[in-house]
Amino acid sequence: MVTASFLNQLQTISSIIFGSSISHLAICHHGGRPCEARRDQTRFMLTQLTRDDQQYFVLYFRDCKLGNVIHDRTDGECRFGRFVRVDSCEDSESQETFDIYLNYSIAMQRIIIAGESPLSLFKGPDDQMQKIFQCLESSDWLLIDYFGDKHTIVAPIFQTAERIVWISEKEIKGVGH
């Protein structure tokens, strides 16, 4: 059952991704045929957000909801997507740990792209480094899809504040076997 809360999130996401609202998307073509206005708009959007190449997830670290993820491509075991942050975490310690990790991950990407040594990132305060390693070693990363299925992932990589890369824990465990 589609809830009003989900439709509100869907409205926000569609505006971010497509630059239009759900009602405008009902005019889009699906399978070469125009969608029936209103009645099929939700079904059309759910189909778009649950296709293999573009799925909708909510990202959690520990019990902290961090944001929405829209999967847009796959390369081997790596999944790539858009990250839309939400500030709804009630656990300030988890939120602070994530913020430190997010900044570290983005800085690491910049350094690697620039061809510089990442060792400079490991010269931060010990408490910050401890939080980064907590995130890297944590099994508390979780993506939950629209259907409520939980997908445990290893620590994601944030290329920017809006781009995320992840690998499922299941695929990592399968690599060594």
PDB file of C-alpha atoms in Angstrom:
ATOM      1  CA  MET A   1       0.000   0.000   0.000  1.00  0.00           C
ATOM      2  CA  VAL A   2       1.343   3.414  -0.958  1.00  0.00           C
ATOM      3  CA  THR A   3       1.241   5.803   1.985  1.00  0.00           C
ATOM      4  CA  ALA A   4       0.891   9.588   1.881  1.00  0.00           C
ATOM      5  CA  SER A   5       4.364   9.879   3.424  1.00  0.00           C
ATOM      6  CA  PHE A   6       5.882   7.831   0.617  1.00  0.00           C
ATOM      7  CA  LEU A   7       4.075   9.898  -2.013  1.00  0.00           C
ATOM      8  CA  ASN A   8       5.442  13.085  -0.435  1.00  0.00           C
ATOM      9  CA  GLN A   9       8.973  11.638  -0.566  1.00  0.00           C
ATOM     10  CA  LEU A  10       8.347  10.548  -4.140  1.00  0.00           C
ATOM     11  CA  GLN A  11       7.188  14.073  -5.034  1.00  0.00           C
ATOM     12  CA  THR A  12      10.404  15.525  -3.590  1.00  0.00           C
ATOM     13  CA  ILE A  13      12.594  12.963  -5.303  1.00  0.00           C
ATOM     14  CA  SER A  14      10.880  13.392  -8.675  1.00  0.00           C
ATOM     15  CA  SER A  15      11.407  17.139  -8.447  1.00  0.00           C
ATOM     16  CA  ILE A  16      15.104  16.612  -7.709  1.00  0.00           C
ATOM     17  CA  ILE A  17      15.692  13.978 -10.374  1.00  0.00           C
ATOM     18  CA  PHE A  18      13.434  15.115 -13.158  1.00  0.00           C
ATOM     19  CA  GLY A  19      12.909  18.785 -12.321  1.00  0.00           C
ATOM     20  CA  SER A  20       9.168  18.249 -12.397  1.00  0.00           C
ATOM     21  CA  SER A  21       6.392  17.013 -10.188  1.00  0.00           C
ATOM     22  CA  ILE A  22       4.644  13.645 -10.268  1.00  0.00           C
ATOM     23  CA  SER A  23       1.599  15.109 -12.000  1.00  0.00           C
ATOM     24  CA  HIS A  24       3.784  16.263 -14.896  1.00  0.00           C
ATOM     25  CA  LEU A  25       5.368  12.830 -15.162  1.00  0.00           C
ATOM     26  CA  ALA A  26       2.013  11.210 -15.868  1.00  0.00           C
ATOM     27  CA  ILE A  27       2.238  12.743 -19.338  1.00  0.00           C
ATOM     28  CA  CYS A  28       5.523  10.921 -20.034  1.00  0.00           C
ATOM     29  CA  HIS A  29       5.581   7.937 -22.323  1.00  0.00           C
ATOM     30  CA  HIS A  30       6.000   4.504 -20.821  1.00  0.00           C
ATOM     31  CA  GLY A  31       6.684   1.602 -23.149  1.00  0.00           C
ATOM     32  CA  GLY A  32       5.868   3.785 -26.154  1.00  0.00           C
ATOM     33  CA  ARG A  33       2.357   4.608 -24.913  1.00  0.00           C
ATOM     34  CA  PRO A  34       1.299   7.731 -23.034  1.00  0.00           C
ATOM     35  CA  CYS A  35       0.530   7.013 -19.374  1.00  0.00           C
ATOM     36  CA  GLU A  36      -3.071   7.427 -18.348  1.00  0.00           C
ATOM     37  CA  ALA A  37      -3.229  10.644 -16.349  1.00  0.00           C
ATOM     38  CA  ARG A  38      -3.661  10.438 -12.574  1.00  0.00           C
ATOM     39  CA  ARG A  39      -4.555   6.745 -12.335  1.00  0.00           C
ATOM     40  CA  ASP A  40      -1.218   5.453 -13.617  1.00  0.00           C
ATOM     41  CA  GLN A  41       1.073   8.211 -12.395  1.00  0.00           C
ATOM     42  CA  THR A  42       1.985   6.494  -9.128  1.00  0.00           C
ATOM     43  CA  ARG A  43       2.445   3.120 -10.824  1.00  0.00           C
ATOM     44  CA  PHE A  44       4.618   4.781 -13.476  1.00  0.00           C
ATOM     45  CA  MET A  45       6.828   6.451 -10.872  1.00  0.00           C
ATOM     46  CA  LEU A  46       7.139   3.286  -8.809  1.00  0.00           C
ATOM     47  CA  THR A  47       8.146   1.410 -11.954  1.00  0.00           C
ATOM     48  CA  GLN A  48      10.757   4.070 -12.700  1.00  0.00           C
ATOM     49  CA  LEU A  49      12.120   3.957  -9.155  1.00  0.00           C
ATOM     50  CA  THR A  50      12.233   0.174  -8.879  1.00  0.00           C
ATOM     51  CA  ARG A  51      13.700  -0.782 -12.239  1.00  0.00           C
ATOM     52  CA  ASP A  52      16.991  -2.703 -12.032  1.00  0.00           C
ATOM     53  CA  ASP A  53      18.913   0.351 -13.217  1.00  0.00           C
ATOM     54  CA  GLN A  54      17.185   2.892 -10.984  1.00  0.00           C
ATOM     55  CA  GLN A  55      15.987   1.802  -7.559  1.00  0.00           C
ATOM     56  CA  TYR A  56      14.961   3.963  -4.623  1.00  0.00           C
ATOM     57  CA  PHE A  57      16.452   3.293  -1.174  1.00  0.00           C
ATOM     58  CA  VAL A  58      16.730   4.940   2.219  1.00  0.00           C
ATOM     59  CA  LEU A  59      20.255   4.927   3.693  1.00  0.00           C
ATOM     60  CA  TYR A  60      20.762   4.219   7.391  1.00  0.00           C
ATOM     61  CA  PHE A  61      23.841   4.212   9.584  1.00  0.00           C
ATOM     62  CA  ARG A  62      23.092   2.489  12.880  1.00  0.00           C
ATOM     63  CA  ASP A  63      19.507   3.631  13.593  1.00  0.00           C
ATOM     64  CA  CYS A  64      20.064   6.975  11.936  1.00  0.00           C
ATOM     65  CA  LYS A  65      18.209   7.774   8.707  1.00  0.00           C
ATOM     66  CA  LEU A  66      20.741   9.672   6.584  1.00  0.00           C
ATOM     67  CA  GLY A  67      19.007  10.198   3.267  1.00  0.00           C
ATOM     68  CA  ASN A  68      17.516   8.838   0.088  1.00  0.00           C
ATOM     69  CA  VAL A  69      19.506   7.004  -2.549  1.00  0.00           C
ATOM     70  CA  ILE A  70      18.506   6.615  -6.174  1.00  0.00           C
ATOM     71  CA  HIS A  71      20.499   3.836  -7.824  1.00  0.00           C
ATOM     72  CA  ASP A  72      21.312   4.848 -11.385  1.00  0.00           C
ATOM     73  CA  ARG A  73      24.040   2.507 -12.634  1.00  0.00           C
ATOM     74  CA  THR A  74      26.048  -0.614 -11.873  1.00  0.00           C
ATOM     75  CA  ASP A  75      29.646  -1.472 -12.702  1.00  0.00           C
ATOM     76  CA  GLY A  76      30.587  -4.979 -11.597  1.00  0.00           C
ATOM     77  CA  GLU A  77      29.842  -5.227  -7.881  1.00  0.00           C
ATOM     78  CA  CYS A  78      29.724  -1.440  -7.446  1.00  0.00           C
ATOM     79  CA  ARG A  79      26.424   0.400  -7.402  1.00  0.00           C
ATOM     80  CA  PHE A  80      26.319   4.126  -8.123  1.00  0.00           C
ATOM     81  CA  GLY A  81      23.590   6.565  -7.273  1.00  0.00           C
ATOM     82  CA  ARG A  82      22.411   9.943  -6.216  1.00  0.00           C
ATOM     83  CA  PHE A  83      22.320  10.756  -2.510  1.00  0.00           C
ATOM     84  CA  VAL A  84      19.732  13.202  -1.188  1.00  0.00           C
ATOM     85  CA  ARG A  85      20.506  13.937   2.432  1.00  0.00           C
ATOM     86  CA  VAL A  86      17.833  14.291   5.089  1.00  0.00           C
ATOM     87  CA  ASP A  87      18.548  15.580   8.549  1.00  0.00           C
ATOM     88  CA  SER A  88      16.258  13.377  10.598  1.00  0.00           C
ATOM     89  CA  CYS A  89      18.764  11.626  12.855  1.00  0.00           C
ATOM     90  CA  GLU A  90      17.879  11.879  16.524  1.00  0.00           C
ATOM     91  CA  ASP A  91      21.168  10.330  17.671  1.00  0.00           C
ATOM     92  CA  SER A  92      23.595  13.259  17.645  1.00  0.00           C
ATOM     93  CA  GLU A  93      26.650  11.010  18.096  1.00  0.00           C
ATOM     94  CA  SER A  94      25.762   8.908  15.031  1.00  0.00           C
ATOM     95  CA  GLN A  95      25.022  12.082  13.068  1.00  0.00           C
ATOM     96  CA  GLU A  96      28.385  13.602  14.035  1.00  0.00           C
ATOM     97  CA  THR A  97      30.208  10.370  13.160  1.00  0.00           C
ATOM     98  CA  PHE A  98      28.493  10.297   9.759  1.00  0.00           C
ATOM     99  CA  ASP A  99      29.296  13.976   9.079  1.00  0.00           C
ATOM    100  CA  ILE A 100      32.986  13.359   9.795  1.00  0.00           C
ATOM    101  CA  TYR A 101      32.961  10.265   7.577  1.00  0.00           C
ATOM    102  CA  LEU A 102      31.126  12.082   4.760  1.00  0.00           C
ATOM    103  CA  ASN A 103      33.696  14.896   4.739  1.00  0.00           C
ATOM    104  CA  TYR A 104      36.558  12.376   4.874  1.00  0.00           C
ATOM    105  CA  SER A 105      35.115  10.329   1.999  1.00  0.00           C
ATOM    106  CA  ILE A 106      34.638  13.384  -0.236  1.00  0.00           C
ATOM    107  CA  ALA A 107      38.149  14.663   0.588  1.00  0.00           C
ATOM    108  CA  MET A 108      39.598  11.208  -0.169  1.00  0.00           C
ATOM    109  CA  GLN A 109      37.941  11.214  -3.594  1.00  0.00           C
ATOM    110  CA  ARG A 110      39.380  14.655  -4.412  1.00  0.00           C
ATOM    111  CA  ILE A 111      42.882  13.576  -3.358  1.00  0.00           C
ATOM    112  CA  ILE A 112      42.751  10.358  -5.364  1.00  0.00           C
ATOM    113  CA  ILE A 113      41.485  12.173  -8.470  1.00  0.00           C
ATOM    114  CA  ALA A 114      44.253  14.766  -8.087  1.00  0.00           C
ATOM    115  CA  GLY A 115      46.816  11.955  -7.872  1.00  0.00           C
ATOM    116  CA  GLU A 116      48.026  13.054  -4.451  1.00  0.00           C
ATOM    117  CA  SER A 117      48.880  10.901  -1.445  1.00  0.00           C
ATOM    118  CA  PRO A 118      45.900  10.240   0.840  1.00  0.00           C
ATOM    119  CA  LEU A 119      48.194  10.059   3.887  1.00  0.00           C
ATOM    120  CA  SER A 120      47.497  13.721   4.671  1.00  0.00           C
ATOM    121  CA  LEU A 121      43.908  12.767   5.554  1.00  0.00           C
ATOM    122  CA  PHE A 122      45.164  10.495   8.327  1.00  0.00           C
ATOM    123  CA  LYS A 123      46.770  13.369  10.220  1.00  0.00           C
ATOM    124  CA  GLY A 124      43.534  14.596  11.735  1.00  0.00           C
ATOM    125  CA  PRO A 125      42.630  14.559  15.432  1.00  0.00           C
ATOM    126  CA  ASP A 126      42.575  11.072  16.956  1.00  0.00           C
ATOM    127  CA  ASP A 127      38.881  11.305  17.862  1.00  0.00           C
ATOM    128  CA  GLN A 128      37.981  12.107  14.245  1.00  0.00           C
ATOM    129  CA  MET A 129      40.131   9.261  12.928  1.00  0.00           C
ATOM    130  CA  GLN A 130      38.479   6.908  15.401  1.00  0.00           C
ATOM    131  CA  LYS A 131      35.028   7.914  14.086  1.00  0.00           C
ATOM    132  CA  ILE A 132      36.145   7.437  10.478  1.00  0.00           C
ATOM    133  CA  PHE A 133      37.409   3.945  11.277  1.00  0.00           C
ATOM    134  CA  GLN A 134      34.158   3.195  13.135  1.00  0.00           C
ATOM    135  CA  CYS A 135      32.302   3.949   9.905  1.00  0.00           C
ATOM    136  CA  LEU A 136      34.725   2.021   7.698  1.00  0.00           C
ATOM    137  CA  GLU A 137      34.621  -1.077   9.897  1.00  0.00           C
ATOM    138  CA  SER A 138      30.930  -0.897  10.802  1.00  0.00           C
ATOM    139  CA  SER A 139      28.371  -3.444   9.700  1.00  0.00           C
ATOM    140  CA  ASP A 140      25.647  -0.931  10.583  1.00  0.00           C
ATOM    141  CA  TRP A 141      25.211   0.459   7.040  1.00  0.00           C
ATOM    142  CA  LEU A 142      21.839  -0.408   5.596  1.00  0.00           C
ATOM    143  CA  LEU A 143      19.776   0.394   2.519  1.00  0.00           C
ATOM    144  CA  ILE A 144      16.044  -0.233   2.727  1.00  0.00           C
ATOM    145  CA  ASP A 145      14.138  -0.353  -0.543  1.00  0.00           C
ATOM    146  CA  TYR A 146      10.532   0.658  -1.247  1.00  0.00           C
ATOM    147  CA  PHE A 147       9.307  -2.850  -0.502  1.00  0.00           C
ATOM    148  CA  GLY A 148      10.970  -2.834   2.939  1.00  0.00           C
ATOM    149  CA  ASP A 149      13.738  -5.248   1.964  1.00  0.00           C
ATOM    150  CA  LYS A 150      16.961  -4.579   3.856  1.00  0.00           C
ATOM    151  CA  HIS A 151      20.283  -4.576   2.028  1.00  0.00           C
ATOM    152  CA  THR A 152      23.359  -4.583   4.264  1.00  0.00           C
ATOM    153  CA  ILE A 153      26.274  -2.757   2.642  1.00  0.00           C
ATOM    154  CA  VAL A 154      29.875  -2.029   3.494  1.00  0.00           C
ATOM    155  CA  ALA A 155      30.767   1.593   4.222  1.00  0.00           C
ATOM    156  CA  PRO A 156      29.732   3.574   1.153  1.00  0.00           C
ATOM    157  CA  ILE A 157      32.005   5.974  -0.675  1.00  0.00           C
ATOM    158  CA  PHE A 158      30.725   9.488  -1.169  1.00  0.00           C
ATOM    159  CA  GLN A 159      32.213  10.952  -4.348  1.00  0.00           C
ATOM    160  CA  THR A 160      30.501  14.266  -3.607  1.00  0.00           C
ATOM    161  CA  ALA A 161      27.776  15.280  -1.172  1.00  0.00           C
ATOM    162  CA  GLU A 162      25.268  14.110  -3.829  1.00  0.00           C
ATOM    163  CA  ARG A 163      26.969  10.998  -5.324  1.00  0.00           C
ATOM    164  CA  ILE A 164      27.363   7.649  -3.562  1.00  0.00           C
ATOM    165  CA  VAL A 165      28.992   4.313  -4.416  1.00  0.00           C
ATOM    166  CA  TRP A 166      28.282   1.121  -2.483  1.00  0.00           C
ATOM    167  CA  ILE A 167      28.771  -2.637  -2.516  1.00  0.00           C
ATOM    168  CA  SER A 168      26.478  -5.057  -0.767  1.00  0.00           C
ATOM    169  CA  GLU A 169      27.959  -7.078   2.055  1.00  0.00           C
ATOM    170  CA  LYS A 170      26.597 -10.208   0.374  1.00  0.00           C
ATOM    171  CA  GLU A 171      28.669  -9.546  -2.764  1.00  0.00           C
ATOM    172  CA  ILE A 172      31.833  -8.904  -0.738  1.00  0.00           C
ATOM    173  CA  LYS A 173      31.433 -12.202   1.093  1.00  0.00           C
ATOM    174  CA  GLY A 174      30.837 -13.974  -2.224  1.00  0.00           C
ATOM    175  CA  VAL A 175      34.097 -12.654  -3.733  1.00  0.00           C
ATOM    176  CA  GLY A 176      36.318 -14.779  -1.491  1.00  0.00           C
ATOM    177  CA  HIS A 177      34.353 -18.007  -1.991  1.00  0.00           C
TER     178      HIS A 177
END
